[in-house]
CSV table of C-alpha atoms in Angstrom, one decimal:
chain,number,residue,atom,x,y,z
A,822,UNK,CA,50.9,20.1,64.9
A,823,UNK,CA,54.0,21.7,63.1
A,824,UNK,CA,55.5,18.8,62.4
A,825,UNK,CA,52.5,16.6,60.8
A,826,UNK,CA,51.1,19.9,58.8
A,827,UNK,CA,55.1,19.8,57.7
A,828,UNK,CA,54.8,15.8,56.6
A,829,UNK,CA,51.4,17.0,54.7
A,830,UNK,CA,53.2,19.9,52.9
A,831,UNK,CA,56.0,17.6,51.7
A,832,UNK,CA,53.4,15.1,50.4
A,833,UNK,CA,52.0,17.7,48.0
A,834,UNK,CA,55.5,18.5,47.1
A,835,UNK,CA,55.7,22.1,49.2
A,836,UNK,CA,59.4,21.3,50.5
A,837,UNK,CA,60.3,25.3,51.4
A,838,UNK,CA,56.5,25.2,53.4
A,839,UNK,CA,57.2,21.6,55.0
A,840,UNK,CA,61.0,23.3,55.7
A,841,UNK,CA,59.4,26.2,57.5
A,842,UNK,CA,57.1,24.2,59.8
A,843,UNK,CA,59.7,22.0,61.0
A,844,UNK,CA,62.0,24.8,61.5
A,845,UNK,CA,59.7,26.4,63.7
A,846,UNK,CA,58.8,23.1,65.3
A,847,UNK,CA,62.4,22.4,66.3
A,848,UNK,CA,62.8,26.1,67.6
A,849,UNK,CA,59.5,25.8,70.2
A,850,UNK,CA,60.4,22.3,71.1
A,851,UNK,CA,64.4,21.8,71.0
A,852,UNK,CA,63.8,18.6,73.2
A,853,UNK,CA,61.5,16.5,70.8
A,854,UNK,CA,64.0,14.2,68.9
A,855,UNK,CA,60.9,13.3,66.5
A,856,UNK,CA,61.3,17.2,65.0
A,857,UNK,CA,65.0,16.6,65.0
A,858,UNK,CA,64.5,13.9,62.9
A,859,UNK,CA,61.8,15.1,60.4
A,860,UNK,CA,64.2,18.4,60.1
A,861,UNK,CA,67.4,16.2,59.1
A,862,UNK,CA,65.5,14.0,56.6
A,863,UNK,CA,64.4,17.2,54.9
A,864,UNK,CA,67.6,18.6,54.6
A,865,UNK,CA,69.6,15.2,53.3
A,866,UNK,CA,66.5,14.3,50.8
A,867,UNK,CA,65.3,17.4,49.9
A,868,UNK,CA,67.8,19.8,50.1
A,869,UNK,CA,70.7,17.8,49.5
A,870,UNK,CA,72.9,19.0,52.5
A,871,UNK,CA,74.1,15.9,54.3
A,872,UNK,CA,76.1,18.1,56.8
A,873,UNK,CA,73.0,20.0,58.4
A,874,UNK,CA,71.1,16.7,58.1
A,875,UNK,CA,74.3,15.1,60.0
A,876,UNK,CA,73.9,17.9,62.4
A,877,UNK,CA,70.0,17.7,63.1
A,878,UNK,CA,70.6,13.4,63.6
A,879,UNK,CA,73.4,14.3,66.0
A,880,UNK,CA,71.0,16.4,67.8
A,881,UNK,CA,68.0,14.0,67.9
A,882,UNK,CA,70.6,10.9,69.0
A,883,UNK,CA,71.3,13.1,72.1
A,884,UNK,CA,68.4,13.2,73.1
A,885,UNK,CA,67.6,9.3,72.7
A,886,UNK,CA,70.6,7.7,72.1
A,887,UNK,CA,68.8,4.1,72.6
A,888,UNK,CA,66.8,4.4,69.7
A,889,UNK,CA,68.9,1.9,66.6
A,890,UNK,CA,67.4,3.5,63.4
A,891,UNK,CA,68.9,6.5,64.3
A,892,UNK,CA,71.9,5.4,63.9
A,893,UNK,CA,71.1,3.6,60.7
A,894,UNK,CA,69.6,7.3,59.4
A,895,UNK,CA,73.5,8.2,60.3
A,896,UNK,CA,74.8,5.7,58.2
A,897,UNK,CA,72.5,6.4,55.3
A,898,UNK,CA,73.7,10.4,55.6
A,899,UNK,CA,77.4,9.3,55.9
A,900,UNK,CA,77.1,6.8,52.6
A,901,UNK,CA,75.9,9.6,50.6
A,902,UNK,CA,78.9,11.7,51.5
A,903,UNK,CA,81.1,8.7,50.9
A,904,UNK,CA,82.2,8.1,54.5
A,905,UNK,CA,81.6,4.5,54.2
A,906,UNK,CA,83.6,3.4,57.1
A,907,UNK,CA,81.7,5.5,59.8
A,908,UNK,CA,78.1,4.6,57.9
A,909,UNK,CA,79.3,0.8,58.1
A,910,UNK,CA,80.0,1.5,61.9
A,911,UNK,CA,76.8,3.4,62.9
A,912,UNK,CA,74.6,0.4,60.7
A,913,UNK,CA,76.8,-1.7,63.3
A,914,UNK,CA,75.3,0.4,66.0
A,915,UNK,CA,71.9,-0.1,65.4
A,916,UNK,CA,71.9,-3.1,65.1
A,917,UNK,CA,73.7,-3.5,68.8
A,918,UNK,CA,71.1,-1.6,70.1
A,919,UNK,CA,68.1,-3.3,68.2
A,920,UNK,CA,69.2,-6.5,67.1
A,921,UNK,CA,65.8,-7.7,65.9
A,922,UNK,CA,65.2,-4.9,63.7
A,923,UNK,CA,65.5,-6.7,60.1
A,924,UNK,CA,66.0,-3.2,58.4
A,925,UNK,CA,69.3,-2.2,60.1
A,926,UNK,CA,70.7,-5.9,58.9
A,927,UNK,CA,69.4,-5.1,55.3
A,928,UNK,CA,70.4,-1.5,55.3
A,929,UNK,CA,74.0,-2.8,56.4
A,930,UNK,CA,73.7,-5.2,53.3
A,931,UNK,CA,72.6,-2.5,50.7
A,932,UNK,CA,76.1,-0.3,52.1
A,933,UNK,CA,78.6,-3.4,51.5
A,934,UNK,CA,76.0,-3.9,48.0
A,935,UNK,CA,75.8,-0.9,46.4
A,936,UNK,CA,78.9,1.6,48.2
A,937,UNK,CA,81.4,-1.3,48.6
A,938,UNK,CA,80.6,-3.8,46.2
A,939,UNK,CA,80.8,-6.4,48.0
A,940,UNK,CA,78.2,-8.3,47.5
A,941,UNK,CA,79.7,-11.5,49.2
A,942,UNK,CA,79.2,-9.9,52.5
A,943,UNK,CA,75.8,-8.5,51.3
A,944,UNK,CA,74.4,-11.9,50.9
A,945,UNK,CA,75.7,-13.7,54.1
A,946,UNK,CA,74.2,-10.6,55.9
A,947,UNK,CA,70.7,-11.7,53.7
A,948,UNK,CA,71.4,-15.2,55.1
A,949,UNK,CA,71.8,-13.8,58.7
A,950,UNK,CA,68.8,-11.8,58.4
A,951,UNK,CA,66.9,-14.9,56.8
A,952,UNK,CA,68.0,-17.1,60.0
A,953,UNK,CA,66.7,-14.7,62.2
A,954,UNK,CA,63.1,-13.5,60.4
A,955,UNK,CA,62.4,-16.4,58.2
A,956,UNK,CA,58.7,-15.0,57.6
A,957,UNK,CA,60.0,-11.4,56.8
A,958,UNK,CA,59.1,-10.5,53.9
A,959,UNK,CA,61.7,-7.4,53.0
A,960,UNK,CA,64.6,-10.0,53.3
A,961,UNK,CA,63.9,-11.7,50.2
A,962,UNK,CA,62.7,-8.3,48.3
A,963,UNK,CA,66.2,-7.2,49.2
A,964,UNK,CA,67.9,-10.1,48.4
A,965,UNK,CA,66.0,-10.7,45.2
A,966,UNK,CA,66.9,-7.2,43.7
A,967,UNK,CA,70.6,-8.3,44.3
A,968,UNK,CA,70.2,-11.4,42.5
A,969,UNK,CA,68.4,-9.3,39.8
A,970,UNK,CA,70.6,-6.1,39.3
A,971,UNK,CA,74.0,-7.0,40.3
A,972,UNK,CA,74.8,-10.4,40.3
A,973,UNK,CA,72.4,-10.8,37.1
A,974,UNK,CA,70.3,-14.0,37.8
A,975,UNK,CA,67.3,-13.8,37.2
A,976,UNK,CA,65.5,-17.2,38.2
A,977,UNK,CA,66.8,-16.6,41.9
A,978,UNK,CA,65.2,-13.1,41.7
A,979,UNK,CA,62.0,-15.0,41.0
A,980,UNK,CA,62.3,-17.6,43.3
A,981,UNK,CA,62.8,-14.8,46.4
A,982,UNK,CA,60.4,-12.0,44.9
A,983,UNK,CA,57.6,-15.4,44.7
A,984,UNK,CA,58.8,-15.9,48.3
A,985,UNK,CA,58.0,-12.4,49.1
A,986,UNK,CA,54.6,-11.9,47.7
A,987,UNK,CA,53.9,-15.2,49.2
A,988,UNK,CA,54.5,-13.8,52.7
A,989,UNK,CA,52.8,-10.5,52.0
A,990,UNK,CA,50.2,-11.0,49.9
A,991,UNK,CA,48.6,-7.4,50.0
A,992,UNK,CA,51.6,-5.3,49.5
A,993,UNK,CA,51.4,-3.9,45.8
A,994,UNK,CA,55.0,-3.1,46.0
A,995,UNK,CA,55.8,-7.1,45.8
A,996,UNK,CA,53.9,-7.5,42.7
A,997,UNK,CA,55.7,-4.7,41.2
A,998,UNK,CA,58.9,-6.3,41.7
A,999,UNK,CA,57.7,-9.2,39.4
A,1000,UNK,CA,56.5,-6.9,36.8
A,1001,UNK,CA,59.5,-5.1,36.6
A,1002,UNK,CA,61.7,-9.0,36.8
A,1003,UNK,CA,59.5,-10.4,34.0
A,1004,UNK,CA,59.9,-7.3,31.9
A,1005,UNK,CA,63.8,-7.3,32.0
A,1006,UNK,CA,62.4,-11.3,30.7
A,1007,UNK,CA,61.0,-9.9,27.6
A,1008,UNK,CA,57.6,-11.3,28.9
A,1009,UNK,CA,55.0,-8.9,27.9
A,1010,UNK,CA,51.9,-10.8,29.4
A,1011,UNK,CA,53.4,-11.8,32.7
A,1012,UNK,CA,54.7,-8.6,33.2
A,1013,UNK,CA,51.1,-6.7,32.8
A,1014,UNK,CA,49.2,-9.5,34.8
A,1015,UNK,CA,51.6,-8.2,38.0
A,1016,UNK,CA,51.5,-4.8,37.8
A,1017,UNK,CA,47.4,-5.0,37.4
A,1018,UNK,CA,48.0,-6.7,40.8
A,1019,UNK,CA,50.0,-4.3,42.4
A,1020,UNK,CA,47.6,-1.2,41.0
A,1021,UNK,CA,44.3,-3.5,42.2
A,1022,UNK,CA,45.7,-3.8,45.9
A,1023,UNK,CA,46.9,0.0,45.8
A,1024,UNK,CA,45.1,2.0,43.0
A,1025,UNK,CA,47.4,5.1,44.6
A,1026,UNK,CA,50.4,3.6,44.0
A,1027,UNK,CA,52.4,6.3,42.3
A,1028,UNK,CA,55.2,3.7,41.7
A,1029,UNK,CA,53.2,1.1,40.2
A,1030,UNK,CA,51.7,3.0,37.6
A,1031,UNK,CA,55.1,4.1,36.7
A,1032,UNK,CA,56.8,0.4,36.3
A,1033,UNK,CA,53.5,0.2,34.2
A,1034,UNK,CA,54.2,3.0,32.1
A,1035,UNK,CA,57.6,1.4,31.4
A,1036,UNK,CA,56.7,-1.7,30.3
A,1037,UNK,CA,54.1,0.4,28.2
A,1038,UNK,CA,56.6,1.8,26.7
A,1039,UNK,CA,59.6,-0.8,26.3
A,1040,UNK,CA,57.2,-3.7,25.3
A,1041,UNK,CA,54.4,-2.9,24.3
A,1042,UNK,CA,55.4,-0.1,21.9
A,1043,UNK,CA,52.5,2.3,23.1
A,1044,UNK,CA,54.4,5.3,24.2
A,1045,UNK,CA,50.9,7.1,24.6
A,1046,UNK,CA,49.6,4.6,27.2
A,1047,UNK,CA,53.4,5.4,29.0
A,1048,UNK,CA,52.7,8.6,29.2
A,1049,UNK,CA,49.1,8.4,30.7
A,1050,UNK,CA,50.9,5.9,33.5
A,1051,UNK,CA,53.6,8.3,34.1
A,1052,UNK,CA,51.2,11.2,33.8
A,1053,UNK,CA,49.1,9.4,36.8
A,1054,UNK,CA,52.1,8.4,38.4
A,1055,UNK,CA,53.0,12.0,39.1
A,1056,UNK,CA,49.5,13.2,39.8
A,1057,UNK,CA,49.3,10.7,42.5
A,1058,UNK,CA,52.9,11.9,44.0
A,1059,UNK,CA,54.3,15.1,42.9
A,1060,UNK,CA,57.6,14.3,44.4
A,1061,UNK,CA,58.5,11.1,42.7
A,1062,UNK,CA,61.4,12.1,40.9
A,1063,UNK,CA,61.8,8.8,39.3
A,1064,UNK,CA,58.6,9.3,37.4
A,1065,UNK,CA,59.1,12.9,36.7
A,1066,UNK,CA,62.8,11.1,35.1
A,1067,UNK,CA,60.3,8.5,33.0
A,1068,UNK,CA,58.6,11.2,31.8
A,1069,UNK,CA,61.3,13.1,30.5
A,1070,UNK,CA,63.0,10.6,28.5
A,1071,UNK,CA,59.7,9.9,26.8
A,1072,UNK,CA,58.9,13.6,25.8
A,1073,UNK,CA,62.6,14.1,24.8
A,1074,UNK,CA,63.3,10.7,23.3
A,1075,UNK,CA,60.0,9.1,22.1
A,1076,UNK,CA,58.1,12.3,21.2
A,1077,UNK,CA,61.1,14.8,20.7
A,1078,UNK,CA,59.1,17.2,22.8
A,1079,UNK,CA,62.5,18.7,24.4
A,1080,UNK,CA,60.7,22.0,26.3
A,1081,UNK,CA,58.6,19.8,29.0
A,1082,UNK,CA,61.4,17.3,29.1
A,1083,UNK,CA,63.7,19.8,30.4
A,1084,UNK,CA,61.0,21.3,32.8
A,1085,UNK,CA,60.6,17.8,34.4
A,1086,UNK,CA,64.3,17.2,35.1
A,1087,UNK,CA,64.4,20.8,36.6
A,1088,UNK,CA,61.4,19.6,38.6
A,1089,UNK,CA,63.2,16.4,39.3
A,1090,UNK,CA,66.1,18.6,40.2
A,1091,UNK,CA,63.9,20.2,42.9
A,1092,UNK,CA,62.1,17.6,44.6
A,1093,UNK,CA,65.2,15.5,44.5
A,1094,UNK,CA,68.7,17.2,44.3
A,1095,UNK,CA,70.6,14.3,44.7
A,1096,UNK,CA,69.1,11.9,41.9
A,1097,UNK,CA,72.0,11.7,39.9
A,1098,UNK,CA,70.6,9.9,36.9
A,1099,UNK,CA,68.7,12.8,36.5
A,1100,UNK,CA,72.1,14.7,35.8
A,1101,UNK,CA,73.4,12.2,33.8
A,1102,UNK,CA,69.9,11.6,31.0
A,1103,UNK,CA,69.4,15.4,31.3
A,1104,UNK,CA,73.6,15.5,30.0
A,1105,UNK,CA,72.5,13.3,27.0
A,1106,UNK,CA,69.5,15.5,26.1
A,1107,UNK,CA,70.9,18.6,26.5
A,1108,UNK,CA,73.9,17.0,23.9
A,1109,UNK,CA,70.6,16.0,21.1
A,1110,UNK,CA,70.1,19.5,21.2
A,1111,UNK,CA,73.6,20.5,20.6
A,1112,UNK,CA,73.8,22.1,24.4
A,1113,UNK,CA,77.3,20.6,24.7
A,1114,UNK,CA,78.3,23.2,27.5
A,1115,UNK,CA,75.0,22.1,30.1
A,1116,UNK,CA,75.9,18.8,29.3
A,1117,UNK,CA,79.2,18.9,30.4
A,1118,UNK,CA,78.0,20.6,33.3
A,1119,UNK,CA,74.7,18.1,34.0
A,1120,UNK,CA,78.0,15.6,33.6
A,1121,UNK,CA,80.1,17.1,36.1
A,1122,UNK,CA,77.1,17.1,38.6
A,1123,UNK,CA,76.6,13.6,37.9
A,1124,UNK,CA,79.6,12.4,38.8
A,1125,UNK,CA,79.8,14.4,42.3
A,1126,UNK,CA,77.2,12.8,43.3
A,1127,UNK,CA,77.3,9.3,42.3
A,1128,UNK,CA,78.3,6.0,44.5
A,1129,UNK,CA,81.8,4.9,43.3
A,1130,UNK,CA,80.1,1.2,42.1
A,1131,UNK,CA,77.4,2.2,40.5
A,1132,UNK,CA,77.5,1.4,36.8
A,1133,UNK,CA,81.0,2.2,36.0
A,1134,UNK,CA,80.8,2.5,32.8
A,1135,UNK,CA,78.2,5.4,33.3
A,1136,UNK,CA,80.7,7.3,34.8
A,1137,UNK,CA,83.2,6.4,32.0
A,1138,UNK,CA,81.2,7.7,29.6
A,1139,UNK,CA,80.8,10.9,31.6
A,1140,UNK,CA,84.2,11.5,32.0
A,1141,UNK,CA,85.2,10.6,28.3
A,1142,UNK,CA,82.4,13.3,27.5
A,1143,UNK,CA,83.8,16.1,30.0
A,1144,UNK,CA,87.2,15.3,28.1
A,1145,UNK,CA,85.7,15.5,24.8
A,1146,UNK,CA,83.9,18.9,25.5
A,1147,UNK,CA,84.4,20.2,28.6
C-alpha cells in the first residue's frame, strides 16, 4: 500500500510525502526489492543523491540478483556520477542476464552516445538490437534521435521515426518525435498535423502539448498559444521539469515577465535537481537582470552536473562567463 500511495504522491508532484511512504515501506518490509527500488529512483531523480540511490539498488540486487534492469538502473546511477566504466559494465550485465530485453542494448547505446561520444559504437549496438527485435519499435525512436541530434541528418531521422510510428501506431510519443523533426525542418504545417496526432491518441500527454507549445512559439509566432500549451502541459504533470523550463524562457524572454520565470526554474529546481539546463537558462536570465553573481553561481551548478559531451560549447560559454565574473 505504501509503496503505490508513494507512486500516487510523486505523480501529483508531493516528492517529501512519496519520500516518506517509501521510507516507511522499506523499514516494515526490508526484504521487498520492489521498495528498494522505488526508494533509489527517488533519491537519484528526485533528490539528486546518486550515492543513497547506489546504496538502495545495491540493496534491492541482493535480494534478486537475476533480475537485468537492475543492473541497467546501476549503470544509469553510475553515468550521472561520471563512472562510466562501471555503468558501461553493469549495462553489460543486464544484458548477460536478459539478453532479449531491447532496453538494456539501447540504454548501453545512449551511455557510449551521449557520456562517451561515441556514436560509432552507439549505432552498431542500434544494428545489433535491430537484428534481434526487427518489429521493436524503441530501436528506431532511439536510433532516429541520434541521426537527428548528434550526427545531424535529418532524412534518416525521418525514415526511422516513420519506421517507428509504423510499428506503433497508437503511441502519441511517436508522432511527437515527427513534430518535433519537422519543426527543426522549418515545416510549420507538418509539424502541427503530428502533434494533433500525438494529443488525439493521448489528450493527457503532458509532453505533447509541450513540443506543441514550442512549435507555437518558434513557428508560428503566437507566444500566447505557447503558453496555454505549456500552461496545460504542467497542469497535466506537475513534475515535468522540461515544461516548467519552456515556460520560463517564455515569461522571461518573450514576455519579460522575470518574477514567475524565476519561480518556475526554482520549481524546476525541485522536482528535478539534476536538470542542468535549468542552471544554465536560469544563469542567462539572472545575467538580463544584471544578477551577475547567481549567474555565476546557476553557472557553476551547471557545469557540476553536466555530461562531459554534451554541447561543448555550452560549457565554454559557462566557463568563459565564471572567468568574466565570477
Amino acid at each position: 500500500f505504501l509503496g503505490s500511495r508513494a507512486d500516487i504522491y510523486l505523480h501529483f508532484g508531493d516528492v517529501d510525502a512519496a519520500f516518506r511512504d517509501i521510507t516507511r515501506a522499506v523499514h516494515l518490509n526490508p526484504d521487498e526489492a520492489w521498495h528498494h527500488d522505488q526508494l533509489a529512483g527517488i533519491y537519484a531523480w528526485y533528490l539528486g543523491d546518486f550515492e543513497k540511490a547506489l546504496e538502495q539498488n545495491d540493496l534491492a540486487i541482493k535480494l534478486d540478483p537475476e533480475t537485468g534492469w537492475r543492473y541497467d538502473d546501476r549503470a544509469s546511477f553510475l553515468r550521472e556520477m561520471g563512472r562510466i566504466d562501471e555503468a558501461i559494465a553493469n549495462h553489460e550485465q543486464a544484458i548477460a542476464r536478459d539478453p532479449e530485453e531491447i532496453w538494456s542494448r539501447l540504454n548501453l547505446a545512449i551511455t557510449y552516445r551521449d557520456f562517451m561520444g561515441d556514436v560509432d559504437a552507439a549505432l552498431k549496438i542500434y544494428e545489433q538490437a535491430a537484428a534481434i527485435a526487427p518489429d521493436f519499435a524503441d530501436v528506431y525512436s532511439e536510433r532516429g534521435h541520434t541521426y537527428q541530434y548528434v550526427i545531424g541528418d535529418l532524412d534518416a531521422a525521418r525514415q526511422d521515426y516513420e519506421r517507428a510510428a509504423e510499428l506503433d501506431p497508437e503511441y502519441s510519443g511517436r508522432f511527437n518525435s515527427l513534430a518535433i523533426l519537422y519543426r527543426d525542418m522549418g515545416d510549420l504545417e507538418a509539424a502541427m498535423a503530428n502533434h494533433e496526432r500525438a494529443i488525439s491518441l493521448d489528450p493527457e500527454d503532458s509532453w505533447a502539448y509541450m513540443e506543441r507549445g514550442y512549435t507555437i512559439r518558434d513557428l508560428g509566432q503566437d507566444v500566447e498559444g505557447a503558453l496555454a500549451d505549456f500552461n496545460r502541459a504542467i497542469e497535466i504533470d506537475p513534475l515535468n521539469a522540461d515544461a516548467l523550463l519552456a515556460r520560463a524562457l517564455l515569461y522571461g524572454w518573450d514576455l519579460g515577465e522575470h518574477d514567475p520565470a524565476f519561480a518556475d526554474l526554482e520549481r524546476c529546481h525541485e522536482v528535478d535537481p539534476t536538470f542542468y539546463w535549468c542552471y544554465f537558462d536560469e544563469a542567462w536570465l539572472r545575467d538580463d537582470v544584471g544578477d551577475t553573481d547567481a549567474a555565476v553561481a546557476s553557472f557553476e551548478r551547471y557545469l557540476e552536473l553536466v555530461p562531459e559531451f554534451d554541447c561543448p560549447d555550452c560549457q565554454e560559454d559557462a566557463q568563459n562567463y565564471i572567468r568574466q565574473n565570477g
